[in-house]
Coordinates of N, CA and C in Angstrom, one line a residue:
Chain A
X150 N 16.0 -88.5 -24.8 CA 15.4 -89.6 -25.6 C 14.5 -90.4 -24.7
X151 N 13.9 -91.4 -25.3 CA 13.0 -92.3 -24.6 C 13.7 -93.2 -23.6
X152 N 13.1 -93.4 -22.4 CA 13.6 -94.3 -21.4 C 12.4 -95.3 -21.0
X153 N 12.7 -96.6 -21.1 CA 11.6 -97.5 -20.7 C 12.1 -98.4 -19.6
X154 N 11.4 -98.4 -18.5 CA 11.7 -99.2 -17.3 C 10.7 -100.4 -17.3
X155 N 11.2 -101.6 -16.9 CA 10.4 -102.8 -16.9 C 10.5 -103.5 -15.6
X156 N 9.4 -104.0 -15.0 CA 9.4 -104.7 -13.8 C 8.4 -105.8 -13.8
X157 N 8.7 -106.9 -13.1 CA 9.9 -107.2 -12.4 C 11.0 -107.8 -13.4
X158 N 12.2 -108.0 -13.0 CA 13.2 -108.5 -13.9 C 13.1 -110.0 -14.0
X159 N 12.5 -110.7 -12.9 CA 12.2 -112.1 -12.9 C 10.9 -112.3 -12.3
X160 N 10.2 -113.3 -12.8 CA 8.8 -113.6 -12.3 C 8.6 -115.1 -12.4
X161 N 8.3 -115.7 -11.2 CA 8.0 -117.1 -11.2 C 6.6 -117.3 -10.8
X162 N 5.8 -118.1 -11.5 CA 4.4 -118.3 -11.2 C 4.2 -119.8 -11.4
X163 N 3.1 -120.3 -10.8 CA 2.6 -121.6 -10.9 C 1.8 -121.8 -12.1
X164 N 1.9 -122.9 -12.8 CA 1.1 -123.1 -14.0 C -0.4 -122.9 -13.7
X165 N -1.0 -122.1 -14.6 CA -2.5 -121.8 -14.4 C -2.7 -120.5 -13.7
X166 N -1.7 -119.9 -13.0 CA -1.8 -118.6 -12.4 C -1.6 -117.5 -13.5
X167 N -1.9 -116.3 -13.1 CA -1.7 -115.1 -14.0 C -0.3 -114.5 -13.8
X168 N 0.2 -113.9 -14.8 CA 1.4 -113.1 -14.7 C 1.2 -111.7 -15.2
X169 N 1.8 -110.8 -14.5 CA 1.7 -109.4 -14.9 C 3.1 -108.7 -15.0
X170 N 3.3 -108.1 -16.1 CA 4.6 -107.4 -16.3 C 4.3 -105.9 -16.6
X171 N 5.0 -105.0 -15.9 CA 4.7 -103.6 -16.0 C 5.9 -102.8 -16.6
X172 N 5.5 -101.8 -17.4 CA 6.5 -100.9 -18.0 C 6.1 -99.5 -17.9
X173 N 7.1 -98.6 -17.7 CA 6.8 -97.2 -17.8 C 7.7 -96.6 -18.8
X174 N 7.3 -95.5 -19.4 CA 8.0 -94.8 -20.4 C 8.1 -93.3 -20.1
X175 N 9.0 -92.6 -20.7 CA 9.2 -91.2 -20.4 C 8.8 -90.2 -21.4
X176 N 8.8 -90.6 -22.7 CA 8.5 -89.7 -23.8 C 7.0 -89.7 -24.0
X177 N 6.3 -88.6 -23.7 CA 4.8 -88.6 -23.9 C 4.5 -88.6 -25.4
X178 N 5.4 -88.4 -26.3 CA 5.1 -88.5 -27.7 C 5.1 -89.9 -28.2
X179 N 5.6 -90.9 -27.4 CA 5.6 -92.3 -27.9 C 4.1 -92.7 -28.1
X180 N 3.9 -93.5 -29.2 CA 2.5 -93.8 -29.5 C 2.3 -95.2 -29.9
X181 N 3.3 -96.1 -29.8 CA 3.1 -97.5 -30.1 C 3.9 -98.3 -29.2
X182 N 3.3 -99.4 -28.7 CA 3.9 -100.1 -27.6 C 3.8 -101.6 -27.8
X183 N 4.8 -102.3 -28.4 CA 4.8 -103.7 -28.7 C 5.4 -104.5 -27.5
X184 N 5.0 -105.7 -27.4 CA 5.6 -106.7 -26.5 C 6.2 -107.9 -27.3
X185 N 7.4 -108.2 -26.9 CA 8.1 -109.3 -27.6 C 8.4 -110.4 -26.6
X186 N 8.3 -111.6 -27.1 CA 8.7 -112.8 -26.3 C 10.0 -113.4 -26.9
X187 N 11.0 -113.7 -26.1 CA 12.2 -114.2 -26.6 C 12.6 -115.5 -25.9
X188 N 12.6 -116.6 -26.5 CA 13.1 -117.8 -25.9 C 14.6 -117.9 -26.1
X189 N 15.2 -118.7 -25.3 CA 16.7 -118.8 -25.2 C 17.3 -119.0 -26.6
X190 N 18.1 -118.2 -27.0 CA 18.8 -118.3 -28.3 C 18.0 -118.1 -29.5
X191 N 16.8 -117.5 -29.3 CA 15.9 -117.3 -30.5 C 15.7 -115.8 -30.7
X192 N 15.0 -115.5 -31.8 CA 14.7 -114.1 -32.1 C 13.5 -113.6 -31.2
X193 N 13.4 -112.3 -31.0 CA 12.2 -111.7 -30.3 C 11.0 -111.9 -31.3
X194 N 9.9 -112.4 -30.7 CA 8.7 -112.6 -31.5 C 7.6 -111.7 -30.9
X195 N 7.0 -110.9 -31.8 CA 5.9 -110.0 -31.4 C 4.7 -110.8 -30.9
X196 N 4.2 -110.5 -29.7 CA 3.1 -111.3 -29.2 C 1.8 -110.4 -29.2
X197 N 2.0 -109.2 -28.9 CA 0.8 -108.2 -28.9 C 1.4 -106.8 -28.9
X198 N 0.6 -105.9 -29.4 CA 1.0 -104.5 -29.4 C -0.2 -103.6 -29.2
X199 N 0.0 -102.4 -28.8 CA -1.1 -101.5 -28.6 C -0.7 -100.1 -29.0
X200 N -1.6 -99.4 -29.6 CA -1.3 -98.0 -30.0 C -2.0 -97.0 -29.0
X201 N -1.5 -95.8 -29.1 CA -1.9 -94.8 -28.0 C -3.3 -94.4 -28.1
X202 N -4.1 -94.8 -29.1 CA -5.5 -94.4 -29.2 C -6.4 -95.4 -28.6
X203 N -5.9 -96.5 -28.0 CA -6.7 -97.4 -27.3 C -6.1 -97.7 -25.9
X204 N -7.0 -98.1 -25.0 CA -6.5 -98.4 -23.6 C -6.3 -99.8 -23.3
X205 N -6.9 -100.7 -24.1 CA -6.7 -102.1 -23.8 C -6.9 -102.9 -25.1
X206 N -6.1 -104.0 -25.1 CA -6.2 -105.0 -26.2 C -6.0 -106.4 -25.7
X207 N -6.8 -107.3 -26.3 CA -6.8 -108.7 -25.8 C -6.6 -109.6 -26.9
X208 N -5.9 -110.7 -26.7 CA -5.7 -111.7 -27.7 C -5.6 -113.0 -27.0
X209 N -6.7 -113.7 -26.9 CA -6.8 -115.0 -26.1 C -6.3 -114.9 -24.7
X210 N -5.2 -115.5 -24.3 CA -4.8 -115.4 -22.9 C -3.9 -114.2 -22.6
X211 N -3.7 -113.4 -23.6 CA -2.7 -112.2 -23.5 C -3.5 -110.9 -23.6
X212 N -3.2 -110.0 -22.7 CA -3.9 -108.7 -22.8 C -2.8 -107.6 -22.5
X213 N -3.0 -106.5 -23.0 CA -2.1 -105.3 -22.7 C -3.0 -104.1 -22.4
X214 N -2.6 -103.4 -21.4 CA -3.3 -102.2 -21.0 C -2.4 -101.0 -21.1
X215 N -2.9 -99.8 -21.4 CA -2.1 -98.6 -21.6 C -2.8 -97.5 -20.8
X216 N -2.0 -96.8 -20.0 CA -2.4 -95.6 -19.3 C -1.5 -94.5 -19.8
X217 N -2.0 -93.7 -20.7 CA -1.2 -92.6 -21.3 C -0.9 -91.5 -20.3
X218 N -1.9 -91.2 -19.5 CA -1.6 -90.2 -18.5 C -0.5 -90.5 -17.6
X219 N -0.5 -91.7 -17.1 CA 0.6 -92.1 -16.2 C 1.8 -92.6 -16.9
X220 N 1.7 -92.8 -18.2 CA 2.8 -93.3 -19.0 C 3.3 -94.7 -18.6
X221 N 2.3 -95.6 -18.4 CA 2.7 -96.9 -18.2 C 1.8 -97.9 -18.9
X222 N 2.3 -99.1 -19.2 CA 1.5 -100.1 -19.9 C 2.0 -101.5 -19.3
X223 N 1.0 -102.4 -19.4 CA 1.2 -103.7 -18.7 C 0.8 -104.9 -19.6
X224 N 1.5 -106.0 -19.4 CA 1.2 -107.2 -20.1 C 0.6 -108.2 -19.1
X225 N -0.5 -108.8 -19.5 CA -1.2 -109.7 -18.6 C -1.3 -111.0 -19.3
X226 N -0.8 -112.1 -18.7 CA -1.0 -113.4 -19.2 C -1.8 -114.3 -18.3
X227 N -2.9 -114.8 -18.7 CA -3.7 -115.6 -17.8 C -3.5 -117.1 -18.1
X228 N -3.9 -117.9 -17.2 CA -3.8 -119.4 -17.3 C -2.4 -119.8 -17.9
X229 N -1.4 -119.3 -17.2 CA 0.0 -119.6 -17.7 C 0.3 -121.0 -17.9
X230 N 1.1 -121.3 -18.9 CA 1.5 -122.7 -19.3 C 3.0 -122.7 -19.3
X231 N 3.6 -123.9 -19.1 CA 5.1 -124.0 -19.1 C 5.7 -123.4 -20.4
X232 N 5.0 -123.5 -21.5 CA 5.6 -122.9 -22.8 C 5.6 -121.4 -22.8
X233 N 4.9 -120.8 -21.8 CA 5.0 -119.3 -21.7 C 6.3 -118.9 -21.1
X234 N 7.1 -119.8 -20.6 CA 8.4 -119.5 -20.0 C 9.3 -118.9 -21.1
X235 N 9.8 -117.7 -20.8 CA 10.7 -117.0 -21.8 C 11.1 -115.6 -21.2
X236 N 11.8 -114.8 -21.9 CA 12.0 -113.5 -21.5 C 11.1 -112.6 -22.3
X237 N 10.4 -111.7 -21.7 CA 9.5 -110.8 -22.3 C 10.0 -109.4 -22.3
X238 N 9.9 -108.7 -23.4 CA 10.4 -107.3 -23.5 C 9.2 -106.4 -23.9
X239 N 9.1 -105.3 -23.2 CA 8.2 -104.2 -23.7 C 9.1 -103.2 -24.4
X240 N 8.4 -102.4 -25.2 CA 9.1 -101.4 -26.0 C 8.2 -100.2 -26.3
X241 N 8.7 -99.1 -26.5 CA 8.0 -97.9 -26.9 C 8.6 -97.3 -28.1
X242 N 7.7 -96.9 -29.0 CA 8.2 -96.2 -30.2 C 7.9 -94.7 -30.2
X243 N 9.0 -94.0 -30.5 CA 8.8 -92.5 -30.5 C 8.6 -92.0 -31.9
X244 N 8.5 -90.7 -32.1 CA 8.2 -90.2 -33.4 C 9.3 -90.5 -34.4
X245 N 10.5 -90.9 -33.9 CA 11.6 -91.2 -34.9 C 11.5 -92.6 -35.4
X246 N 10.5 -93.4 -35.0 CA 10.2 -94.7 -35.5 C 11.1 -95.8 -34.9
X247 N 12.0 -95.5 -34.0 CA 12.8 -96.6 -33.5 C 12.2 -97.0 -32.1
X248 N 12.5 -98.3 -31.8 CA 12.0 -98.8 -30.5 C 13.0 -98.7 -29.4
X249 N 12.5 -98.3 -28.3 CA 13.3 -98.4 -27.1 C 12.8 -99.5 -26.2
X250 N 13.6 -100.4 -25.8 CA 13.2 -101.6 -25.1 C 13.4 -101.5 -23.6
X251 N 12.5 -102.1 -22.9 CA 12.8 -102.3 -21.5 C 13.8 -103.4 -21.2
X252 N 14.2 -103.6 -20.0 CA 15.3 -104.5 -19.7 C 15.0 -106.0 -19.7
X253 N 13.7 -106.3 -19.9 CA 13.3 -107.7 -20.0 C 12.8 -108.2 -18.6
X254 N 11.9 -109.2 -18.7 CA 11.4 -110.0 -17.6 C 11.5 -111.4 -17.9
X255 N 12.2 -112.1 -17.1 CA 12.4 -113.6 -17.2 C 11.2 -114.2 -16.5
X256 N 10.3 -114.8 -17.3 CA 9.1 -115.5 -16.7 C 9.3 -117.0 -16.7
X257 N 9.2 -117.5 -15.5 CA 9.3 -119.0 -15.3 C 7.9 -119.5 -14.8
X258 N 7.4 -120.4 -15.6 CA 6.1 -121.0 -15.2 C 6.4 -122.5 -14.7
X259 N 6.1 -122.7 -13.5 CA 6.4 -124.0 -12.9 C 5.2 -124.9 -13.1
X260 N 5.5 -126.1 -13.6 CA 4.4 -127.1 -13.8 C 3.9 -127.6 -12.4
Chain B
X157 N 6.0 -116.9 -47.5 CA 6.6 -115.6 -47.4 C 7.7 -115.7 -46.3
X158 N 9.0 -115.6 -46.8 CA 10.1 -115.8 -45.9 C 10.1 -114.6 -44.9
X159 N 10.6 -114.9 -43.7 CA 10.7 -113.8 -42.8 C 12.0 -113.1 -43.0
X160 N 12.4 -112.3 -42.0 CA 13.7 -111.6 -42.0 C 14.8 -112.6 -41.9
X161 N 15.8 -112.5 -42.8 CA 16.9 -113.4 -42.9 C 18.2 -112.7 -42.4
X162 N 19.0 -113.4 -41.7 CA 20.3 -112.8 -41.3 C 21.4 -113.9 -41.5
X163 N 22.5 -113.5 -41.9 CA 23.6 -114.4 -42.0 C 24.9 -113.6 -41.8
X164 N 25.9 -114.3 -41.3 CA 25.9 -115.7 -40.8 C 25.1 -115.7 -39.4
X165 N 24.7 -116.9 -39.0 CA 24.1 -117.0 -37.7 C 25.1 -116.9 -36.5
X166 N 26.3 -117.4 -36.8 CA 27.4 -117.3 -35.8 C 28.6 -116.9 -36.5
X167 N 29.3 -116.0 -35.9 CA 30.5 -115.4 -36.5 C 31.6 -115.3 -35.4
X168 N 32.8 -115.8 -35.7 CA 33.9 -115.7 -34.7 C 35.0 -114.9 -35.4
X169 N 35.5 -113.9 -34.7 CA 36.5 -113.1 -35.2 C 37.6 -112.9 -34.1
X170 N 38.8 -112.7 -34.5 CA 39.9 -112.3 -33.6 C 39.9 -110.8 -33.5
X171 N 40.4 -110.3 -32.3 CA 40.5 -108.9 -32.1 C 41.3 -108.3 -33.3
X172 N 40.7 -107.1 -33.8 CA 41.4 -106.4 -34.9 C 40.8 -106.8 -36.2
X173 N 40.1 -107.9 -36.3 CA 39.5 -108.3 -37.6 C 38.2 -107.5 -37.9
X174 N 37.7 -107.7 -39.1 CA 36.4 -107.0 -39.5 C 35.3 -108.0 -39.4
X175 N 34.1 -107.6 -39.0 CA 32.9 -108.4 -39.0 C 31.9 -107.8 -39.9
X176 N 31.3 -108.6 -40.8 CA 30.2 -108.1 -41.7 C 29.0 -109.0 -41.4
X177 N 27.9 -108.3 -41.1 CA 26.7 -108.9 -40.7 C 25.6 -108.5 -41.8
X178 N 24.9 -109.5 -42.3 CA 24.0 -109.2 -43.4 C 22.5 -109.5 -42.9
X179 N 21.7 -108.6 -43.5 CA 20.2 -108.7 -43.1 C 19.4 -108.5 -44.4
X180 N 18.6 -109.5 -44.7 CA 17.6 -109.4 -45.8 C 16.2 -109.2 -45.2
X181 N 15.6 -108.0 -45.4 CA 14.3 -107.8 -44.8 C 13.2 -108.7 -45.4
X182 N 12.0 -108.7 -44.8 CA 10.9 -109.4 -45.3 C 10.6 -108.8 -46.7
X183 N 10.0 -109.6 -47.5 CA 9.6 -109.2 -48.9 C 8.7 -107.9 -48.8
X184 N 9.1 -106.9 -49.5 CA 8.3 -105.7 -49.6 C 8.6 -104.7 -48.5
X185 N 9.4 -105.1 -47.5 CA 9.8 -104.2 -46.5 C 11.0 -103.3 -46.9
X186 N 10.8 -102.0 -46.6 CA 11.9 -101.1 -47.0 C 12.5 -100.4 -45.9
X187 N 12.1 -100.8 -44.6 CA 12.7 -100.2 -43.4 C 13.5 -101.2 -42.7
X188 N 14.7 -101.0 -42.3 CA 15.5 -101.9 -41.6 C 16.1 -101.3 -40.4
X189 N 16.1 -102.0 -39.3 CA 16.6 -101.5 -38.0 C 17.6 -102.6 -37.5
X190 N 18.7 -102.1 -36.9 CA 19.7 -103.0 -36.3 C 19.7 -102.7 -34.8
X191 N 19.7 -103.8 -34.0 CA 19.8 -103.8 -32.5 C 20.9 -104.7 -32.1
X192 N 21.5 -104.3 -30.9 CA 22.5 -105.2 -30.3 C 22.0 -105.7 -28.9
X193 N 22.2 -106.9 -28.7 CA 21.8 -107.5 -27.4 C 23.0 -108.2 -26.7
X194 N 23.5 -107.6 -25.6 CA 24.5 -108.2 -24.8 C 24.0 -109.3 -24.0
X195 N 24.8 -110.2 -23.6 CA 24.3 -111.4 -22.8 C 23.5 -110.9 -21.6
X196 N 22.3 -111.5 -21.4 CA 21.5 -111.3 -20.3 C 21.0 -109.8 -20.2
X197 N 21.0 -109.1 -21.3 CA 20.5 -107.8 -21.4 C 19.4 -107.6 -22.4
X198 N 18.8 -106.4 -22.5 CA 17.8 -106.1 -23.5 C 18.4 -105.7 -24.8
X199 N 17.5 -105.3 -25.7 CA 18.0 -104.9 -27.0 C 18.2 -103.4 -27.1
X200 N 19.3 -103.0 -27.7 CA 19.6 -101.6 -27.8 C 19.6 -101.2 -29.2
X201 N 18.9 -100.2 -29.6 CA 18.8 -99.6 -30.9 C 20.2 -99.2 -31.4
X202 N 20.5 -99.5 -32.6 CA 21.8 -99.0 -33.2 C 21.5 -98.0 -34.3
X203 N 20.8 -98.5 -35.4 CA 20.7 -97.7 -36.6 C 19.4 -98.1 -37.3
X204 N 18.8 -97.1 -38.0 CA 17.6 -97.3 -38.8 C 17.9 -96.8 -40.2
X205 N 17.6 -97.7 -41.1 CA 17.9 -97.4 -42.5 C 16.7 -97.6 -43.4
X206 N 16.6 -96.8 -44.5 CA 15.7 -97.2 -45.6 C 16.6 -97.4 -46.8
X207 N 16.1 -97.8 -47.9 CA 16.9 -98.0 -49.1 C 17.8 -96.8 -49.4
X208 N 19.1 -97.1 -49.3 CA 20.1 -96.1 -49.7 C 20.2 -94.9 -48.7
X209 N 19.5 -94.9 -47.6 CA 19.5 -93.8 -46.7 C 19.7 -94.3 -45.3
X210 N 20.5 -93.6 -44.5 CA 20.5 -93.8 -43.1 C 19.6 -92.7 -42.4
X211 N 18.6 -93.2 -41.8 CA 17.6 -92.3 -41.2 C 18.0 -91.9 -39.8
X212 N 18.5 -92.8 -39.0 CA 18.9 -92.5 -37.6 C 20.0 -93.4 -37.2
X213 N 21.1 -92.9 -36.9 CA 22.2 -93.7 -36.4 C 22.7 -93.3 -35.0
X214 N 21.7 -92.8 -34.2 CA 22.1 -92.3 -32.9 C 22.5 -93.3 -31.9
X215 N 22.2 -94.6 -32.2 CA 22.6 -95.6 -31.2 C 23.8 -96.4 -31.6
X216 N 24.4 -96.0 -32.7 CA 25.6 -96.7 -33.2 C 26.9 -95.9 -32.8
X217 N 27.9 -96.7 -32.3 CA 29.2 -96.0 -31.9 C 29.7 -95.3 -33.2
X218 N 30.3 -94.1 -32.9 CA 30.8 -93.3 -34.0 C 32.0 -93.9 -34.7
X219 N 32.8 -94.7 -34.0 CA 34.0 -95.3 -34.6 C 33.8 -96.8 -34.8
X220 N 34.4 -97.3 -35.8 CA 34.5 -98.7 -36.2 C 33.2 -99.3 -36.7
X221 N 32.0 -98.7 -36.4 CA 30.7 -99.2 -36.9 C 30.2 -98.4 -38.0
X222 N 29.6 -99.1 -39.0 CA 29.0 -98.5 -40.1 C 27.9 -99.4 -40.6
X223 N 26.9 -98.8 -41.3 CA 25.8 -99.6 -41.8 C 25.3 -99.1 -43.1
X224 N 24.8 -99.9 -44.0 CA 24.3 -99.5 -45.3 C 23.1 -100.4 -45.7
X225 N 22.3 -99.9 -46.5 CA 21.2 -100.6 -47.1 C 21.1 -100.2 -48.5
X226 N 21.8 -100.9 -49.4 CA 21.9 -100.5 -50.8 C 20.6 -100.7 -51.6
X227 N 20.6 -100.1 -52.7 CA 19.4 -100.3 -53.6 C 19.1 -101.8 -53.9
X228 N 20.1 -102.5 -54.1 CA 20.0 -103.9 -54.3 C 20.8 -104.7 -53.3
X229 N 20.2 -105.8 -52.8 CA 21.0 -106.6 -51.8 C 20.6 -106.3 -50.4
X230 N 21.2 -107.0 -49.5 CA 20.9 -106.9 -48.1 C 21.5 -105.7 -47.4
X231 N 21.0 -105.4 -46.2 CA 21.6 -104.4 -45.4 C 22.8 -105.0 -44.7
X232 N 23.9 -104.2 -44.6 CA 25.1 -104.7 -44.0 C 25.5 -103.9 -42.8
X233 N 25.8 -104.5 -41.7 CA 26.3 -103.9 -40.5 C 27.8 -104.3 -40.5
X234 N 28.7 -103.3 -40.5 CA 30.1 -103.6 -40.6 C 30.8 -103.1 -39.3
X235 N 31.6 -104.0 -38.7 CA 32.3 -103.6 -37.5 C 33.8 -103.8 -37.8
X236 N 34.6 -102.7 -37.8 CA 36.0 -102.8 -38.1 C 36.8 -102.9 -36.8
X237 N 37.9 -103.6 -36.9 CA 38.8 -103.7 -35.8 C 38.1 -104.2 -34.5
X238 N 37.5 -105.3 -34.6 CA 36.6 -105.7 -33.5 C 37.4 -105.9 -32.2
X239 N 36.7 -105.6 -31.1 CA 37.2 -105.8 -29.8 C 36.3 -106.8 -29.0
X240 N 36.8 -107.3 -27.9 CA 36.0 -108.3 -27.1 C 34.7 -107.7 -26.7
X241 N 34.6 -106.4 -26.4 CA 33.3 -105.9 -26.0 C 32.3 -105.8 -27.1
X242 N 32.7 -106.1 -28.4 CA 31.7 -106.2 -29.5 C 31.0 -107.5 -29.5
X243 N 31.4 -108.5 -28.7 CA 30.7 -109.8 -28.6 C 29.3 -109.6 -28.1
X244 N 28.4 -110.0 -29.0 CA 26.9 -109.8 -28.7 C 26.1 -110.5 -29.7
X245 N 24.8 -110.5 -29.5 CA 23.9 -110.9 -30.6 C 23.4 -109.6 -31.3
X246 N 23.5 -109.6 -32.6 CA 23.1 -108.5 -33.4 C 21.8 -108.9 -34.2
X247 N 20.7 -108.2 -33.9 CA 19.5 -108.5 -34.5 C 19.1 -107.4 -35.5
X248 N 18.6 -107.8 -36.6 CA 17.9 -106.8 -37.5 C 16.4 -107.0 -37.5
X249 N 15.7 -106.0 -37.7 CA 14.3 -106.1 -37.9 C 13.9 -105.3 -39.1
X250 N 12.7 -105.6 -39.7 CA 12.2 -104.8 -40.8 C 10.8 -104.5 -40.6
X251 N 10.4 -103.4 -41.2 CA 9.0 -103.1 -41.2 C 8.5 -102.6 -42.6
X252 N 7.2 -102.7 -42.9 CA 6.7 -102.4 -44.2 C 6.8 -100.9 -44.5
X253 N 6.4 -100.1 -43.5 CA 6.4 -98.7 -43.7 C 6.6 -98.1 -42.3
X254 N 6.6 -96.8 -42.2 CA 6.5 -96.1 -40.9 C 5.1 -95.9 -40.6
X255 N 4.8 -95.2 -39.5 CA 3.4 -94.9 -39.1 C 2.7 -96.2 -38.7
X256 N 1.5 -96.3 -39.0 CA 0.7 -97.4 -38.5 C 1.0 -98.8 -39.1
X257 N 1.9 -98.8 -40.1 CA 2.3 -100.1 -40.7 C 3.7 -100.3 -40.3
X258 N 4.1 -100.1 -39.1 CA 5.5 -100.1 -38.7 C 5.9 -101.2 -37.8
X259 N 5.0 -102.3 -37.7 CA 5.4 -103.4 -36.9 C 6.7 -103.9 -37.3
X260 N 7.6 -104.1 -36.4 CA 9.0 -104.6 -36.7 C 9.0 -106.1 -36.4
X261 N 9.5 -106.8 -37.4 CA 9.7 -108.2 -37.3 C 11.2 -108.5 -37.3
X262 N 11.6 -109.4 -36.4 CA 13.0 -109.6 -36.2 C 13.5 -110.8 -36.9
X263 N 14.8 -110.7 -37.3 CA 15.5 -111.8 -37.8 C 16.1 -112.7 -36.7
X264 N 16.7 -113.8 -37.1 CA 17.2 -114.8 -36.0 C 18.4 -114.3 -35.3
X265 N 19.1 -113.3 -35.8 CA 20.2 -112.7 -35.2 C 21.5 -113.3 -35.6
X266 N 22.6 -112.6 -35.5 CA 24.0 -113.1 -35.7 C 24.7 -113.0 -34.3
X267 N 25.2 -114.1 -33.9 CA 26.0 -114.1 -32.6 C 27.4 -113.9 -32.9
X268 N 28.0 -112.8 -32.6 CA 29.4 -112.5 -32.8 C 30.2 -112.8 -31.6
X269 N 31.2 -113.5 -31.8 CA 32.2 -113.8 -30.7 C 33.5 -113.3 -31.1
X270 N 34.1 -112.5 -30.3 CA 35.4 -111.9 -30.5 C 36.4 -112.6 -29.6
X271 N 37.4 -113.3 -30.2 CA 38.4 -114.0 -29.3 C 39.5 -113.0 -28.9

């Protein structure tokens, strides 16, 4: 089955700096890669996603890149703000339509 | 347009009791997924259902756990004879379709505590 590794597990940045979270996946048939943000005690919220037919996607301060050959994808957050503090999960969807999640990254943005 | 609804939000059970968790997908969504999240951990896939069908239950323990998504009404995740290790947050998600319309939207979760 699919295996998704996510790094780092915790990330602390100063407000205004950039944050990068990286994930690798094992199943070359996976074709859809969403990122979710989860605040304490809340539901995971989709923040951006990318499909395997594109290499990069951007939405304001958030961008995701995908390298299919190397089987890794990354989340980039620029100009971080304290409200970006949360746990971020990457995921990969295989042909069976279910998501396999990474272990999560706790992002702390210090004012 | 209401999002994915789950109830109850919090559920306390004693060891050996049954837990029933309900999930109403977003309007028009016919695909439902259940995930379990242990404290300080990621989400683990349990089961994927469409109306009246279980599509994939590879992540669900073979014993004590069952799931259904009837023609009418919410999807139900049922845990029989709960044990302390079942304490977790259980999230369901729904999607409109499979393929390119498969974005999964999550409900608020049910936090199960087994005493």
